[in-house]
Amino acid sequence: MDYNFSEIEKRWQKYWEENKTFKTPEELTNPKKCYILDMFPYPSGAGLHVGHPEGYTATDIYSRYKRMKGFNVLHPMGWDAFGLPAEQYAIQTGTHPSVTTKNNCDTFRRQIKELGLSYDWEKEINTTDPKYFKWTQWIFIKLFNTWFDEKLQKGRPVSELKVPEEIKKLGKNEIVKYIRSKRLAYYDNAQVWWCPSCRIVCSNEEVLYDGSHEKCGNKVEKKNLKQWMLRIPLYAERLLTGIDKLDWPEGIKDMQRNWIGRSTGAEVDFSIEGMKEILTVFTTRPDTLFGATYMVIAPEHPLTTKITTAKYKTEVGEYIKAASLKSDLDRTDLAKEKSGVFTGRYAINPVNLKKIPVWVADYVLMGYGTGAIMAVPAHDTRDFEFAEKFKLPIVCIQDPYVTDPDQKKKIIAGRECWTEDGKYINSSDSSTGIDINGLNKEAGIEKITRWLESKNIGKAKVNYKLRDWLFSRQRYWGEPFPVIHWENGEINVLDETELPLELPELEKYLPGETGESPLANSAEWLSITDKSGRKGRRETNTMPQWAGSCWYYLRFIDPLNDNMMFDPVKEKYWMPVDLYIGGAEHAVLHLLYSRFWHKVLFDLGIVSTDEPYTRLFNQGMILAYAYENEAGAKVSADIAEELDGKFYNRETGAELRQIVAKMSKSLKNVVNPDDVVSKYGADSLRLYEMFMGPLDITKPWDDKGVKGVFGFLGRAFRFFSNPGNIVSGNEDVEILKGLHQTIKKVEGDIENLRFNTAISAMMIFINLAIKKGKVTKDTACTFIKILSPFAPHLAEEIWFMIGHEKTISFEPWPEVNEEFLKEDNFEYPVSFNGKLRFKIGLPVSMEKDEIIKIVLNDERAKKWLATGTLTNIIVVPNRIVNIVIKN
RNA sequence: GCCCGGAUGGUGGAAUGGUAGACACGCAGGACUUAAAAUCCUGUGGCCAUAACCGGCUGUGCGGGUUCAAGUCCCGCUCCGGGUACCA
């Protein structure tokens, strides 16, 4: 019978839908549960891309497998539907973003359903649905009303925050200010990145290193705007230590660790000559204090202007002004040439009471540490560069652990920078009584930190790179903040009962050039008056797209609940997410933000686990072939022509190079899943996505490859659909062995998400079955079961054809019978000096001595034994024989 | 610069320190067909040898090392991909 995939696939998709086959079990008594989650997509207008089904197929196979293993499975899908494209489209055409969003979601849903993915569609969510974002707003209110207790390392309700007596004395205003300074969400003037093209602020994370906006590629600028910020650094330590116990790819864990950027060191107070102010610096190398020959203060530092002496006022003023006009980008770009000016002021080095000059330079950033540093040019490359340029003294204080005598000499003379370990020299002072000479780095840091603490001029300190999270956008299509700014300066969040706060209808979606959100245009929505007549204005910014995706995995548990975010009983049952698959592009931001919110919710007793995602896996990107001409210019894929393995430009005849590149409209190398489905069927698409290679690597799509898996499915279908091939009686031993090897391999590979080798194992079995010509019904049933998670439509069809009436989806996964895997003989590879020479079949139970005897007496061994003297024989039972011959 | 990955036939890739190249594509030859497509069968890392077998040499980016044995472990590089950007 022909493999009519389109008819088969339609039939079973309809069956699953009508029978609600994949409805999540309601009873929560089964101790075996599995929550399997995909990173839900942003439904773009372009529709599904072949990259989407890669992760979705992987989780689907895993879900179907777990159901067959007797697990209660939660496997949902939804839409991360707030975002710029729908809003841009609204600006251009006037179409309301909700209309665009709905259309796009419909397309995505249709496409996804055509892949035969076993989602429970009753759990579908959409971040733009007021019933959903009601809870996003609700979480924001929680963040606003939470402070972080550093002692307990825990978020607590603001109602439990004790205001210090000295603040209470200062009156109501100061109390409010104090509380504001503690809330996890706060509203403040912030220097922010502004993208003039998108007319939106961006978080630090969204600005690429070349100073362009991640979303649109245009250059961003600095702006001072009032914005909502979240104090994620307070959770830095917990976010960092939490990483250790996660079953995530090590690379992603490293990226999160680097992003958090913990560094230990000390804060040291420097007194300023002629002033009572203190200049505090953060350093990871307090041990190098004796080598501090100058100081640098950031241009934005509050003390910079103050400490500048009259003589240097103009120069420093100009420098500060120039620095403020430069973006961080320019400051980074100019990294090769350091700039700076002297303030005229001196500070006192606390270890030896020497006067050292204070400079202003923009290589010191206000946003990290204290915004000022002690410069140790001999042992810090940046300081070294700066000191060389401005002829500042370089004092080496460490005899370096280096072997090259010339290099050693240079370092000690201060002509080369040494940042590694060494023995201290020049590091004692009788007037202050500190001496670390002779110690190494570790001991030096320890001793000098204790000395600083005892003198009360410094303390051990931990610093993080992680900064406050800029949490507002000047956009229409996002969650409105449930916030009112009153005319007297008070800021309130709405009462939970007033949620959701929905978006108003607008005529114009264009944001203002100055950073005004389009919501400011809606006068009616904007203004509000309370019972006592006090006037207020709603917050016009909206939340960034991260907001909805930060907690969506929680809503999937109970998406229709109108009274609660979710039923805690259900949350306790399903959480944490057991397997989470998505692209590595979310390695830092989404996953870090999401973990942060989760930890806050955990502290408030809202969720029952400390981490949301137990096991994470990143699928690799799918690329496609593209073409370029001799000069390296890209040529559109539709004018490339293949001839005898070479590629030519169809129009000019010039030879082209085939390269691998990201799919893009301009290269015309985008593969549309719909086309693949109509040509080969969803099962083939699913199988090919998995067969291409390991799930986590980047790999190129090759249409020819689909033919391979299509052929496999066709052969399997034709074989099992022919009643003459399915026989009764005892099964052939080779088939039994092959079958059980396959079950074992497929099971192990699914657990480890190695679907490519699982598929190849099934191909091997089908090749064997076809060679043998027939199998028993038991064998057919068993094989179809293990194939079913991969090619569910085809499996259901055959399952039905060989006489079953119910879906295969909940059939128990076959057990491996080790009996069938036992071998009587093992074919030993016999090598001489590591080189394979011949093979010999021997019983698996044979003793080493016996094996050696037989091998040495083998006719074929003689030739090699004659080449030298036998010195050693290694026999690894049931693995290898290696004979060592010396000439 | 720093931190992570990676490099295996013409291609995608497979290989608990133990038979390198499973499986698939492509290609070549054959069967079926008037023909093509589809399907089926056979072969397929490179080099050498042979009438044909039997066979030999070589081979996992490069250079060293450990080991009876290295694609796999260690040291030193090269190239490619991802992340990051003066973080004191």
Coordinates of N, CA and C (backbone and C1' of nucleotides) in Angstrom, one line a residue, chain A residues 251 259 263 283-284 331-332 338 363-365 368 373 382 465 467 692 694 697 704 707 715 756 760 763-764 767 835 837 839 864 874 879-880 882 884, chain B residues 3-5 11-16 18-20 22-26 38-42 55-58 68-69 81-88:
Chain A
G251 N 27.9 25.5 29.3 CA 28.1 26.8 28.6 C 27.2 27.9 29.0
W259 N 27.7 36.9 33.4 CA 26.8 38.0 33.3 C 26.6 38.6 34.7
S263 N 32.8 39.6 41.7 CA 34.2 39.6 42.0 C 34.4 40.1 43.5
T283 N 38.5 47.6 44.9 CA 39.6 46.9 44.2 C 39.6 45.4 44.4
T284 N 40.0 44.6 43.4 CA 40.1 43.2 43.7 C 41.5 42.8 44.2
R331 N 33.3 55.7 24.3 CA 34.3 55.5 25.4 C 35.0 54.2 25.2
T332 N 34.2 53.2 24.7 CA 34.8 51.9 24.5 C 35.7 51.8 23.3
K338 N 43.8 55.9 25.6 CA 43.2 56.4 26.9 C 43.3 57.9 27.0
Y363 N 38.0 55.9 31.4 CA 38.1 54.5 31.4 C 37.6 53.9 32.8
V364 N 37.3 54.8 33.7 CA 36.7 54.4 34.9 C 35.2 54.7 34.8
L365 N 34.4 53.7 35.0 CA 32.9 53.8 34.8 C 32.2 54.1 36.1
Y368 N 30.1 50.9 37.9 CA 30.7 49.7 38.5 C 31.5 50.1 39.7
I373 N 38.9 54.5 41.2 CA 39.9 53.4 41.4 C 41.2 53.9 42.0
R382 N 45.3 48.2 32.3 CA 44.7 49.4 31.9 C 45.5 50.6 32.5
K465 N 28.7 42.6 38.4 CA 28.5 43.4 37.2 C 27.0 43.6 36.9
R467 N 23.5 44.8 36.7 CA 22.9 46.1 37.1 C 21.4 46.0 37.2
M692 N 18.9 15.3 11.4 CA 20.0 16.1 10.9 C 21.3 16.1 11.6
P694 N 22.9 16.2 16.1 CA 22.6 16.4 17.5 C 21.7 17.6 17.7
I697 N 23.5 21.3 18.1 CA 24.5 21.9 17.2 C 23.8 22.8 16.1
K704 N 17.6 17.6 0.3 CA 17.8 16.2 -0.1 C 17.8 15.3 1.1
K707 N 14.5 13.5 2.0 CA 14.2 12.3 1.2 C 14.6 11.1 1.9
R715 N 9.2 3.0 3.5 CA 9.5 1.6 3.6 C 8.8 0.9 4.8
N756 N 18.9 11.8 16.8 CA 19.5 11.4 15.6 C 19.9 9.9 15.6
S760 N 18.5 6.5 13.6 CA 19.3 5.6 12.8 C 19.1 4.1 13.3
M763 N 16.1 2.8 11.7 CA 16.3 2.5 10.3 C 17.0 1.2 10.2
I764 N 18.0 0.9 11.1 CA 18.7 -0.4 11.0 C 17.7 -1.5 11.2
N767 N 15.6 -2.0 8.0 CA 16.4 -2.6 7.0 C 16.5 -4.1 7.2
K835 N 47.5 -2.3 15.6 CA 46.9 -2.2 14.2 C 46.1 -3.5 14.0
R837 N 44.7 -6.6 12.5 CA 45.2 -7.5 11.4 C 44.1 -8.5 11.0
K839 N 40.2 -10.8 12.4 CA 39.2 -11.0 13.4 C 39.0 -12.5 13.6
W864 N 52.7 -12.1 11.4 CA 53.0 -10.9 12.2 C 53.9 -11.3 13.4
I874 N 47.7 -8.3 25.3 CA 46.6 -7.7 26.1 C 45.3 -8.3 25.6
R879 N 36.2 -7.5 23.9 CA 36.5 -6.2 23.3 C 37.6 -6.3 22.3
I880 N 38.8 -6.7 22.8 CA 39.9 -6.6 21.8 C 41.1 -7.5 22.3
N882 N 45.2 -7.4 21.8 CA 46.3 -6.6 21.2 C 47.7 -7.4 21.5
V884 N 51.7 -7.3 21.3 CA 52.8 -6.4 21.2 C 54.1 -7.1 20.7
Chain B
rC3 P 40.3 32.9 29.4 O5' 38.7 32.6 29.4 C5' 38.0 32.9 30.6 C4' 36.6 32.6 30.4 C3' 36.3 31.3 29.6 O3' 36.4 30.2 30.4 C1' 35.0 33.1 28.7
rC4 P 36.6 28.8 29.8 O5' 35.0 28.5 29.5 C5' 34.6 27.4 28.8 C4' 33.3 27.7 28.1 C3' 33.1 26.7 26.9 O3' 32.7 25.5 27.4 C1' 32.6 28.9 26.2
rG5 P 33.7 24.2 27.2 O5' 32.9 23.6 25.9 C5' 33.3 24.0 24.7 C4' 32.1 24.0 23.8 C3' 32.3 23.2 22.5 O3' 31.8 21.9 22.6 C1' 32.0 25.5 22.0
rU11 P 33.0 17.0 2.3 O5' 31.4 17.0 2.3 C5' 30.7 18.2 1.9 C4' 29.3 18.0 2.2 C3' 29.0 17.7 3.7 O3' 29.0 18.8 4.5 C1' 27.8 16.2 2.3
rG12 P 29.3 18.6 6.0 O5' 27.9 18.0 6.6 C5' 26.8 18.8 6.6 C4' 25.6 18.1 7.2 C3' 26.0 17.5 8.6 O3' 25.9 18.5 9.6 C1' 24.9 15.8 7.3
rG13 P 26.7 18.3 10.9 O5' 26.1 17.0 11.6 C5' 26.8 16.1 12.5 C4' 26.2 14.8 12.3 C3' 26.8 13.7 13.1 O3' 26.1 13.5 14.3 C1' 26.9 13.1 10.9
rA14 P 26.8 13.0 15.6 O5' 27.2 11.5 15.3 C5' 26.1 10.6 15.2 C4' 26.6 9.2 15.2 C3' 27.6 8.8 16.2 O3' 26.9 8.5 17.4 C1' 28.3 7.9 14.2
rA15 P 27.7 8.8 18.8 O5' 28.9 7.7 18.7 C5' 28.9 6.6 19.5 C4' 30.2 5.8 19.2 C3' 31.4 6.2 20.0 O3' 31.5 5.6 21.2 C1' 31.9 6.0 17.6
rU16 P 30.8 6.3 22.4 O5' 31.9 6.3 23.6 C5' 32.2 5.2 24.3 C4' 31.9 5.4 25.8 C3' 33.1 5.5 26.6 O3' 33.6 6.8 26.7 C1' 31.8 3.8 27.5
rG18 P 37.0 3.3 23.8 O5' 37.8 2.1 23.1 C5' 38.7 2.4 22.0 C4' 39.0 1.1 21.3 C3' 37.9 0.2 21.2 O3' 38.0 -0.5 20.0 C1' 39.6 -0.8 22.5
rU19 P 37.3 0.0 18.7 O5' 37.7 -1.2 17.8 C5' 39.1 -1.4 17.5 C4' 39.2 -1.8 16.0 C3' 38.5 -0.9 15.1 O3' 39.2 -0.8 13.9 C1' 37.4 -3.0 14.9
rA20 P 40.3 0.3 13.7 O5' 39.4 1.6 13.6 C5' 38.6 1.8 12.5 C4' 37.5 2.8 12.9 C3' 36.5 3.0 11.7 O3' 35.5 2.1 11.8 C1' 37.2 5.1 12.7
rA22 P 29.8 3.8 7.7 O5' 28.6 3.1 8.5 C5' 28.8 1.9 9.4 C4' 27.9 1.9 10.5 C3' 26.4 2.3 10.1 O3' 25.7 1.1 9.7 C1' 27.1 3.5 12.0
rC23 P 25.0 1.1 8.3 O5' 23.9 2.3 8.5 C5' 22.8 2.1 9.4 C4' 22.1 3.5 9.5 C3' 21.8 4.2 8.2 O3' 20.6 3.7 7.6 C1' 22.7 5.7 9.7
rA24 P 20.5 3.6 6.0 O5' 20.5 5.2 5.6 C5' 19.4 6.0 5.8 C4' 19.7 7.4 5.5 C3' 20.1 7.8 4.1 O3' 19.1 7.9 3.2 C1' 21.4 8.9 5.8
rC25 P 19.4 7.7 1.7 O5' 20.0 9.1 1.3 C5' 19.2 10.3 1.4 C4' 20.1 11.5 1.2 C3' 20.8 11.6 -0.2 O3' 19.9 12.1 -1.2 C1' 22.4 12.0 1.5
rG26 P 19.9 11.5 -2.6 O5' 21.4 11.9 -3.1 C5' 21.7 13.2 -3.4 C4' 23.2 13.4 -3.7 C3' 23.7 12.5 -4.8 O3' 23.5 13.1 -6.1 C1' 25.1 12.2 -3.0
rA38 P 12.8 9.6 -8.2 O5' 11.7 8.6 -7.6 C5' 10.6 9.0 -6.9 C4' 9.6 7.9 -6.7 C3' 10.2 6.7 -6.0 O3' 10.3 6.8 -4.6 C1' 9.0 6.0 -7.9
rU39 P 11.5 6.2 -3.8 O5' 11.4 4.6 -4.0 C5' 10.3 3.9 -3.4 C4' 10.2 2.5 -4.0 C3' 11.5 1.7 -3.7 O3' 11.5 1.2 -2.4 C1' 10.8 1.4 -6.0
rC40 P 12.9 1.0 -1.7 O5' 13.5 -0.3 -2.3 C5' 12.9 -1.5 -2.2 C4' 13.5 -2.5 -3.1 C3' 15.0 -2.7 -3.0 O3' 15.3 -3.5 -1.9 C1' 14.4 -2.5 -5.3
rC41 P 16.7 -3.2 -1.1 O5' 17.7 -3.9 -2.1 C5' 17.7 -5.3 -2.4 C4' 18.7 -5.7 -3.4 C3' 20.1 -5.2 -3.1 O3' 20.8 -6.0 -2.2 C1' 19.6 -4.7 -5.4
rU42 P 21.9 -5.4 -1.2 O5' 23.1 -5.1 -2.2 C5' 23.8 -6.2 -2.8 C4' 24.8 -5.7 -3.8 C3' 25.8 -4.7 -3.2 O3' 26.8 -5.3 -2.4 C1' 25.1 -3.9 -5.3
rG55 P 42.3 -10.5 3.3 O5' 43.6 -9.6 2.8 C5' 44.8 -9.8 3.4 C4' 45.9 -9.3 2.5 C3' 46.5 -8.0 2.9 O3' 47.3 -8.1 4.0 C1' 46.3 -8.1 0.5
rG56 P 47.2 -7.0 5.2 O5' 48.1 -5.8 4.7 C5' 49.5 -6.1 4.5 C4' 50.1 -5.1 3.7 C3' 50.0 -3.6 4.2 O3' 51.0 -3.4 5.2 C1' 49.4 -3.6 1.9
rC57 P 50.7 -2.5 6.5 O5' 50.7 -1.0 5.8 C5' 52.0 -0.5 5.4 C4' 51.8 0.7 4.5 C3' 51.1 1.8 5.3 O3' 52.0 2.6 6.1 C1' 50.1 1.6 3.2
rU58 P 51.5 3.2 7.5 O5' 50.5 4.3 7.0 C5' 51.0 5.4 6.3 C4' 49.8 6.2 5.7 C3' 48.8 6.8 6.7 O3' 49.3 7.9 7.3 C1' 47.7 5.8 4.9
rC68 P 52.2 0.9 28.3 O5' 51.7 0.3 27.0 C5' 52.6 -0.5 26.2 C4' 51.8 -1.2 25.1 C3' 50.8 -0.3 24.3 O3' 51.5 0.3 23.3 C1' 49.7 -2.3 25.0
rA69 P 51.2 1.8 23.0 O5' 49.7 1.8 22.5 C5' 49.4 1.2 21.3 C4' 47.9 1.2 21.1 C3' 47.2 2.6 21.2 O3' 47.3 3.3 20.0 C1' 46.0 0.9 22.4
rG81 P 33.4 32.6 11.7 O5' 32.5 32.0 12.8 C5' 31.3 31.3 12.4 C4' 30.6 30.6 13.5 C3' 30.2 31.6 14.7 O3' 29.0 32.3 14.4 C1' 31.3 29.7 15.6
rG82 P 28.8 33.7 15.1 O5' 28.5 33.4 16.6 C5' 27.2 32.7 16.9 C4' 27.2 32.4 18.4 C3' 27.4 33.6 19.3 O3' 26.2 34.3 19.5 C1' 28.8 31.8 20.0
rG83 P 26.3 35.9 19.8 O5' 26.9 35.9 21.3 C5' 26.0 35.5 22.4 C4' 26.8 35.4 23.6 C3' 27.4 36.8 24.1 O3' 26.4 37.5 24.7 C1' 29.0 35.1 24.3
rU84 P 26.4 39.1 24.5 O5' 27.7 39.5 25.3 C5' 27.7 39.5 26.7 C4' 29.1 39.8 27.2 C3' 29.7 41.2 26.8 O3' 29.2 42.2 27.6 C1' 31.3 39.5 26.4
rA85 P 28.8 43.6 27.0 O5' 30.2 44.3 27.1 C5' 30.8 44.4 28.4 C4' 32.3 44.7 28.1 C3' 32.5 46.1 27.6 O3' 33.6 46.6 28.4 C1' 33.6 44.5 26.2
rC86 P 33.8 48.1 28.6 O5' 35.0 47.9 29.7 C5' 35.9 46.8 29.4 C4' 37.3 47.3 29.9 C3' 37.2 47.8 31.4 O3' 38.2 47.3 32.1 C1' 38.2 49.4 29.9
rC87 P 38.1 45.8 32.7 O5' 36.9 45.9 33.7 C5' 37.1 46.4 35.1 C4' 36.1 45.8 36.0 C3' 35.9 44.3 35.7 O3' 36.1 43.5 36.8 C1' 33.8 45.5 35.4
rA88 P 36.5 43.2 37.9 O5' 37.8 44.1 38.2 C5' 38.0 44.7 39.5 C4' 39.1 45.7 39.4 C3' 39.2 46.6 40.6 O3' 39.9 46.0 41.6 C1' 39.2 47.9 38.7

